[in-house]
Short mmCIF file of C-alpha atoms and ligand atoms in Angstrom, two decimals:
data_model
loop_
_atom_site.label_atom_id
_atom_site.label_comp_id
_atom_site.label_asym_id
_atom_site.label_seq_id
_atom_site.Cartn_x
_atom_site.Cartn_y
_atom_site.Cartn_z
CA MET A 1 21.08 5.76 1.45
CA LYS A 2 18.99 2.60 1.23
CA VAL A 3 15.25 2.12 1.75
CA ARG A 4 15.01 -0.32 4.66
CA LYS A 5 11.77 0.64 6.36
CA ALA A 6 8.22 0.36 5.08
CA VAL A 7 5.32 2.19 6.72
CA PHE A 8 1.75 0.91 6.33
CA PRO A 9 -0.88 3.46 7.39
CA ALA A 10 -3.78 1.27 8.47
CA ALA A 11 -5.68 3.45 10.92
CA GLY A 12 -8.37 4.66 8.51
CA LEU A 13 -12.01 3.86 9.11
CA GLY A 14 -12.66 2.02 5.86
CA THR A 15 -16.08 3.58 5.36
CA ARG A 16 -16.32 2.44 1.73
CA PHE A 17 -16.45 -1.15 2.91
CA LEU A 18 -19.10 -0.93 5.62
CA PRO A 19 -20.61 -2.94 7.18
CA ALA A 20 -17.70 -5.42 6.80
CA THR A 21 -15.33 -2.88 8.35
CA LYS A 22 -17.49 -2.01 11.34
CA ALA A 23 -15.67 -4.47 13.60
CA GLN A 24 -12.74 -5.63 11.47
CA PRO A 25 -10.01 -3.75 9.62
CA LYS A 26 -10.30 -3.61 5.85
CA GLU A 27 -6.62 -4.57 5.70
CA MET A 28 -7.61 -8.00 7.05
CA LEU A 29 -10.24 -8.75 4.39
CA PRO A 30 -8.86 -11.71 2.45
CA LEU A 31 -8.15 -11.83 -1.25
CA VAL A 32 -8.90 -15.54 -1.67
CA ASP A 33 -7.19 -16.64 1.58
CA LYS A 34 -4.58 -14.00 2.34
CA PRO A 35 -5.35 -10.69 4.10
CA ILE A 36 -4.86 -7.64 1.91
CA ILE A 37 -2.10 -6.24 4.12
CA GLN A 38 -0.01 -9.40 3.77
CA TYR A 39 0.29 -8.81 0.02
CA GLY A 40 1.76 -5.38 0.79
CA VAL A 41 4.12 -6.67 3.48
CA GLU A 42 5.39 -9.38 1.11
CA GLU A 43 5.92 -6.73 -1.58
CA ALA A 44 7.91 -4.54 0.82
CA MET A 45 10.10 -7.48 1.83
CA ALA A 46 10.67 -8.50 -1.78
CA SER A 47 11.74 -4.90 -2.43
CA GLY A 48 14.48 -4.99 0.20
CA CYS A 49 12.70 -3.58 3.26
CA ASP A 50 13.48 -5.46 6.46
CA GLN A 51 11.52 -3.36 8.92
CA ILE A 52 7.78 -2.98 8.78
CA ILE A 53 5.95 -0.26 10.68
CA ILE A 54 2.17 -0.47 10.78
CA ILE A 55 0.12 2.53 11.89
CA THR A 56 -2.93 1.16 13.63
CA GLY A 57 -5.93 2.52 15.46
CA ARG A 58 -8.92 1.35 17.42
CA GLY A 59 -10.28 -2.03 16.30
CA LYS A 60 -7.10 -3.02 14.46
CA GLN A 61 -5.92 -5.68 16.95
CA SER A 62 -6.36 -8.49 14.44
CA ILE A 63 -3.57 -7.04 12.27
CA GLU A 64 -1.14 -7.45 15.19
CA ASP A 65 -2.45 -10.94 15.91
CA HIS A 66 -2.01 -11.90 12.28
CA PHE A 67 1.73 -11.18 12.24
CA ASP A 68 2.24 -12.59 15.75
CA VAL A 69 2.85 -16.20 16.82
CA SER A 70 -0.32 -18.17 17.49
CA TYR A 71 0.81 -20.85 19.96
CA GLU A 72 -2.57 -22.53 20.33
CA LEU A 73 -3.07 -22.82 16.60
CA GLU A 74 0.48 -24.07 16.00
CA THR A 75 0.21 -26.67 18.77
CA MET A 76 -3.10 -27.92 17.41
CA LEU A 77 -1.78 -28.16 13.84
CA GLU A 78 1.36 -29.93 15.12
CA GLN A 79 -0.66 -32.49 17.09
CA ARG A 80 -2.90 -33.18 14.10
CA LYS A 81 0.16 -33.43 11.83
CA LYS A 82 -1.16 -30.73 9.49
CA THR A 83 2.34 -29.79 8.40
CA ASP A 84 1.40 -27.78 5.30
CA LEU A 85 -0.93 -25.54 7.26
CA LEU A 86 1.59 -25.29 10.10
CA HIS A 87 4.17 -24.10 7.61
CA ILE A 88 1.81 -21.42 6.25
CA VAL A 89 0.92 -20.17 9.73
CA ARG A 90 4.55 -20.12 10.91
CA SER A 91 5.83 -18.43 7.79
CA ILE A 92 3.68 -15.38 8.60
CA SER A 93 4.96 -14.86 12.14
CA ASP A 94 8.53 -15.73 11.11
CA MET A 95 8.29 -13.33 8.20
CA ILE A 96 9.76 -10.19 9.61
CA HIS A 97 9.93 -7.86 12.57
CA VAL A 98 6.84 -5.67 12.65
CA ALA A 99 6.48 -2.58 14.84
CA TYR A 100 3.18 -0.89 15.58
CA VAL A 101 2.37 2.73 16.28
CA ARG A 102 -1.05 3.76 17.32
CA GLN A 103 -2.76 6.74 15.73
CA LYS A 104 -5.25 7.68 18.42
CA GLU A 105 -7.56 9.55 16.08
CA ALA A 106 -7.94 9.19 12.31
CA LEU A 107 -6.63 12.70 11.58
CA GLY A 108 -5.57 11.89 8.04
CA LEU A 109 -2.98 10.03 6.01
CA GLY A 110 -0.38 12.77 6.54
CA HIS A 111 -0.88 12.52 10.29
CA ALA A 112 -0.60 8.72 10.12
CA VAL A 113 2.75 8.96 8.31
CA LEU A 114 3.97 11.53 10.84
CA MET A 115 3.29 8.96 13.59
CA ALA A 116 6.16 6.87 12.17
CA ARG A 117 8.72 9.65 12.59
CA GLU A 118 10.54 8.24 15.64
CA LEU A 119 10.71 4.71 14.30
CA VAL A 120 11.88 5.78 10.85
CA GLY A 121 14.44 8.35 12.02
CA ASN A 122 16.65 10.18 9.57
CA GLU A 123 16.53 7.88 6.56
CA PRO A 124 14.46 7.39 3.42
CA PHE A 125 11.47 5.09 3.79
CA ALA A 126 8.60 3.58 1.85
CA VAL A 127 4.89 4.15 2.45
CA LEU A 128 2.49 1.54 1.12
CA LEU A 129 -1.29 1.88 1.15
CA ALA A 130 -2.29 -1.74 1.48
CA ASP A 131 -5.59 -1.14 -0.39
CA ASP A 132 -3.66 -0.70 -3.60
CA VAL A 133 -2.66 -4.27 -4.36
CA ILE A 134 -0.26 -4.26 -7.32
CA ASP A 135 0.39 -7.52 -9.07
CA ASN A 136 3.62 -7.87 -11.04
CA PRO A 137 6.58 -10.28 -11.23
CA VAL A 138 8.91 -7.41 -10.23
CA PRO A 139 7.13 -5.73 -7.32
CA ALA A 140 6.07 -2.12 -7.93
CA LEU A 141 7.98 -0.94 -4.86
CA LYS A 142 11.14 -2.72 -6.05
CA GLN A 143 10.91 -0.81 -9.34
CA MET A 144 10.68 2.42 -7.35
CA VAL A 145 13.59 1.44 -5.09
CA ASP A 146 15.70 1.05 -8.24
CA VAL A 147 14.81 4.63 -9.18
CA PHE A 148 15.57 5.86 -5.66
CA ASN A 149 18.95 4.13 -5.62
CA GLN A 150 19.94 6.07 -8.70
CA LYS A 151 18.34 9.45 -7.93
CA GLN A 152 18.40 9.60 -4.10
CA CYS A 153 15.19 11.64 -4.23
CA SER A 154 11.59 10.91 -3.26
CA VAL A 155 9.74 8.73 -5.78
CA ILE A 156 5.94 8.52 -6.01
CA ALA A 157 4.04 5.82 -7.90
CA ALA A 158 2.00 6.97 -10.88
CA GLN A 159 -0.61 5.34 -13.06
CA VAL A 160 -2.18 6.51 -16.30
CA VAL A 161 -5.91 7.07 -15.77
CA GLU A 162 -7.87 7.89 -18.92
CA GLY A 163 -11.00 10.05 -19.03
CA LYS A 164 -13.14 11.47 -16.26
CA MET A 165 -11.99 8.94 -13.65
CA ILE A 166 -8.89 11.08 -13.18
CA SER A 167 -11.05 13.35 -10.97
CA SER A 168 -11.03 10.69 -8.24
CA TYR A 169 -7.26 10.89 -7.78
CA GLY A 170 -4.38 13.11 -6.84
CA VAL A 171 -2.91 14.18 -10.19
CA PHE A 172 0.67 15.05 -11.15
CA GLU A 173 1.85 18.10 -13.03
CA THR A 174 4.97 16.80 -14.71
CA ALA A 175 8.22 17.73 -16.43
CA PRO A 176 10.24 15.26 -18.53
CA ALA A 177 13.04 13.16 -17.01
CA GLU A 178 15.62 10.88 -18.61
CA GLY A 179 15.82 7.10 -18.38
CA PHE A 180 13.76 4.22 -17.01
CA ASN A 181 12.13 3.55 -20.40
CA GLY A 182 10.07 6.73 -20.38
CA ARG A 183 8.44 5.73 -17.08
CA LEU A 184 10.11 8.46 -15.04
CA PHE A 185 9.11 12.13 -14.80
CA GLU A 186 9.95 15.04 -12.59
CA ILE A 187 7.08 16.23 -10.41
CA LYS A 188 6.27 19.91 -10.74
CA ASN A 189 3.09 19.86 -8.64
CA MET A 190 0.28 17.66 -7.38
CA VAL A 191 -3.43 18.53 -7.40
CA GLU A 192 -5.95 16.63 -5.31
CA LYS A 193 -9.05 15.40 -7.20
CA PRO A 194 -9.18 18.07 -9.95
CA LYS A 195 -12.09 18.50 -12.36
CA PHE A 196 -11.43 16.59 -15.60
CA GLU A 197 -10.97 19.89 -17.50
CA ASP A 198 -8.47 21.17 -14.93
CA ALA A 199 -6.37 18.00 -14.54
CA PRO A 200 -2.73 18.86 -15.33
CA SER A 201 -2.07 15.34 -16.74
CA ASN A 202 -3.58 11.87 -16.91
CA LEU A 203 -1.10 10.59 -14.33
CA ALA A 204 -2.61 9.69 -10.95
CA VAL A 205 -0.91 9.32 -7.58
CA ILE A 206 -1.04 5.68 -6.43
CA GLY A 207 -0.44 4.27 -2.95
CA ARG A 208 3.31 3.63 -3.09
CA TYR A 209 5.75 6.32 -2.00
CA ILE A 210 9.44 6.48 -1.27
CA LEU A 211 10.03 9.59 0.79
CA THR A 212 13.09 11.31 2.20
CA PRO A 213 12.89 12.07 5.95
CA THR A 214 12.44 15.79 5.16
CA ILE A 215 8.76 14.89 4.70
CA PHE A 216 8.40 14.74 8.49
CA ASP A 217 9.33 18.42 8.88
CA CYS A 218 6.88 19.22 6.09
CA LEU A 219 4.06 17.24 7.71
CA ALA A 220 4.75 18.90 11.05
CA GLU A 221 4.50 22.29 9.37
CA ILE A 222 1.29 21.98 7.36
CA LYS A 223 -2.20 22.75 8.62
CA PRO A 224 -5.21 20.42 8.31
CA GLY A 225 -6.65 20.54 4.78
CA ALA A 226 -9.71 18.98 3.15
CA GLY A 227 -12.01 17.29 5.68
CA GLY A 228 -10.02 18.65 8.63
CA GLU A 229 -7.38 15.97 7.94
CA LEU A 230 -3.64 16.34 7.65
CA GLN A 231 -3.13 15.49 3.99
CA LEU A 232 -0.03 13.67 2.78
CA THR A 233 -0.40 15.50 -0.54
CA ASP A 234 -0.06 18.87 1.23
CA GLY A 235 3.09 17.60 2.94
CA MET A 236 4.52 16.41 -0.37
CA ARG A 237 3.72 19.73 -2.00
CA LEU A 238 5.82 21.44 0.66
CA LEU A 239 8.56 18.83 0.15
CA LEU A 240 8.59 19.79 -3.55
CA LYS A 241 9.63 23.29 -2.56
CA LYS A 242 12.68 21.88 -0.74
CA GLU A 243 13.72 18.89 -2.85
CA LYS A 244 13.43 17.40 -6.30
CA MET A 245 10.83 14.63 -6.52
CA TYR A 246 10.13 12.04 -9.18
CA GLY A 247 7.04 10.22 -10.35
CA TYR A 248 7.39 6.71 -11.72
CA ILE A 249 4.80 4.90 -13.86
CA TYR A 250 5.18 1.40 -12.40
CA GLU A 251 4.71 -1.78 -14.34
CA GLY A 252 1.93 -3.92 -12.92
CA ARG A 253 -1.77 -4.43 -12.51
CA ARG A 254 -3.32 -2.46 -9.68
CA HIS A 255 -6.47 -3.35 -7.79
CA ASP A 256 -8.23 -0.84 -5.53
CA THR A 257 -9.30 -3.36 -2.92
CA GLY A 258 -10.68 -0.65 -0.59
CA ASP A 259 -13.56 -0.35 -3.04
CA LYS A 260 -16.16 -3.13 -3.23
CA LEU A 261 -16.04 -3.59 -7.00
CA GLY A 262 -12.24 -3.39 -7.03
CA PHE A 263 -12.12 -5.99 -4.28
CA LEU A 264 -14.38 -8.36 -6.22
CA LYS A 265 -12.33 -8.00 -9.40
CA ALA A 266 -9.10 -8.66 -7.48
CA THR A 267 -10.61 -11.72 -5.81
CA VAL A 268 -11.62 -13.21 -9.16
CA GLU A 269 -8.25 -12.51 -10.79
CA PHE A 270 -6.20 -13.85 -7.89
CA ALA A 271 -8.39 -16.95 -7.63
CA LEU A 272 -8.03 -17.65 -11.36
CA LYS A 273 -4.24 -17.50 -11.01
CA ARG A 274 -4.10 -20.04 -8.21
CA ASP A 275 -2.74 -23.52 -8.97
CA ASP A 276 -5.14 -25.18 -6.55
CA LEU A 277 -8.29 -23.18 -7.40
CA GLY A 278 -7.84 -21.66 -10.84
CA ALA A 279 -9.14 -24.52 -13.01
CA PRO A 280 -12.33 -25.39 -11.08
CA PHE A 281 -13.08 -21.70 -10.50
CA ARG A 282 -12.74 -20.98 -14.23
CA GLU A 283 -15.13 -23.85 -14.96
CA TYR A 284 -17.59 -22.45 -12.45
CA LEU A 285 -17.45 -18.95 -13.97
CA LYS A 286 -17.93 -20.34 -17.47
CA ALA A 287 -20.98 -22.27 -16.32
CA LEU A 288 -22.60 -19.02 -15.18
CA LYS A 289 -23.02 -18.11 -18.89
CA LEU A 290 -23.21 -14.39 -18.17
P1 UTP B 1 -8.46 6.13 2.77
O1 UTP B 1 -8.60 7.44 2.13
O2 UTP B 1 -8.58 4.91 1.93
O3 UTP B 1 -9.48 6.08 3.96
O4 UTP B 1 -7.06 6.14 3.53
P2 UTP B 1 -10.00 4.86 4.78
O5 UTP B 1 -10.60 5.38 6.01
O6 UTP B 1 -8.96 3.82 5.01
O7 UTP B 1 -11.09 4.20 3.83
P3 UTP B 1 -12.46 4.78 3.26
O8 UTP B 1 -12.11 5.69 2.11
O9 UTP B 1 -13.16 5.48 4.38
O10 UTP B 1 -13.21 3.55 2.83
C1 UTP B 1 -5.87 5.90 2.83
C2 UTP B 1 -4.92 5.16 3.75
O11 UTP B 1 -4.57 5.96 4.86
C3 UTP B 1 -4.84 5.31 6.07
C4 UTP B 1 -5.89 4.29 5.74
O12 UTP B 1 -5.85 3.22 6.67
C5 UTP B 1 -5.52 3.88 4.34
O13 UTP B 1 -4.51 2.92 4.32
N1 UTP B 1 -5.25 6.34 7.05
C6 UTP B 1 -6.17 7.28 6.70
C7 UTP B 1 -4.73 6.34 8.31
O14 UTP B 1 -3.88 5.48 8.67
N2 UTP B 1 -5.10 7.31 9.19
C8 UTP B 1 -6.01 8.26 8.86
O15 UTP B 1 -6.30 9.12 9.72
C9 UTP B 1 -6.55 8.25 7.59
#
């Protein structure tokens, strides 16, 4: 089985980024000049997915507009002979087929994933949380697809988090697994936001998942958990009882762009890497003499 479909839950309220997210989705906030969600969509495509499913909610119209054709804009750019910009704008709408499912109420990440059930059908699929922007020459999801192709089991992204910060994450309880340069482990359990003393490892769950379709039965079975929301972690814990699952410590630099400080750091790093902006931006930062 191949991973062809990528699901992007984007129906959350983005409360950490208020007031910017009062009337616009956090997924559309730009890192330099590209909306956060486009980084994720490009990663999914570069990892072999050819169908994108975005779970949206109220106030998320601009995500659909972004991946749609903008005739007025294209006509204007054509008339003014702005071919470079025209190319950029067209390349987004030409990118890929995107389907949208509406989650009427933000009932949790597990509920959002369950919304994709009909469009995904009976095949393995990827889930990407667009907030987690992971920068690496070989996309993080591609690395996980390589693991899936060999194991044919669910694969969840993991990152080492040292010290007390581990308490902000879902944390893996692990057992050793062979291969993939020591980056692979078998998942024994997952604990949501444990106290530092109780954390079963220093490996945190990150927003990239490859899941077998059995997860849908699991999500349909579980009851709302913390905050009255249907938690993906609870669904995955049930999946663990039915199937083997792997964690994979991806190679790459992750930015939590749903958090204001994380967003600022990502903006600076992406700007510094740009051919057109990097040099003058570096000069500017140096001149600040912090
Ligand atoms: P978060 O936990 O980051 O929540 O959701 P959020 O609402 O987006 O942001 P904050 O924490 O309030 O600032 C993780 C992912 O799950 C999606 C979000 O869009 C995000 O991609 N999600 C969450 C849904 O699609 N539906 C939900 O009901 C909840």
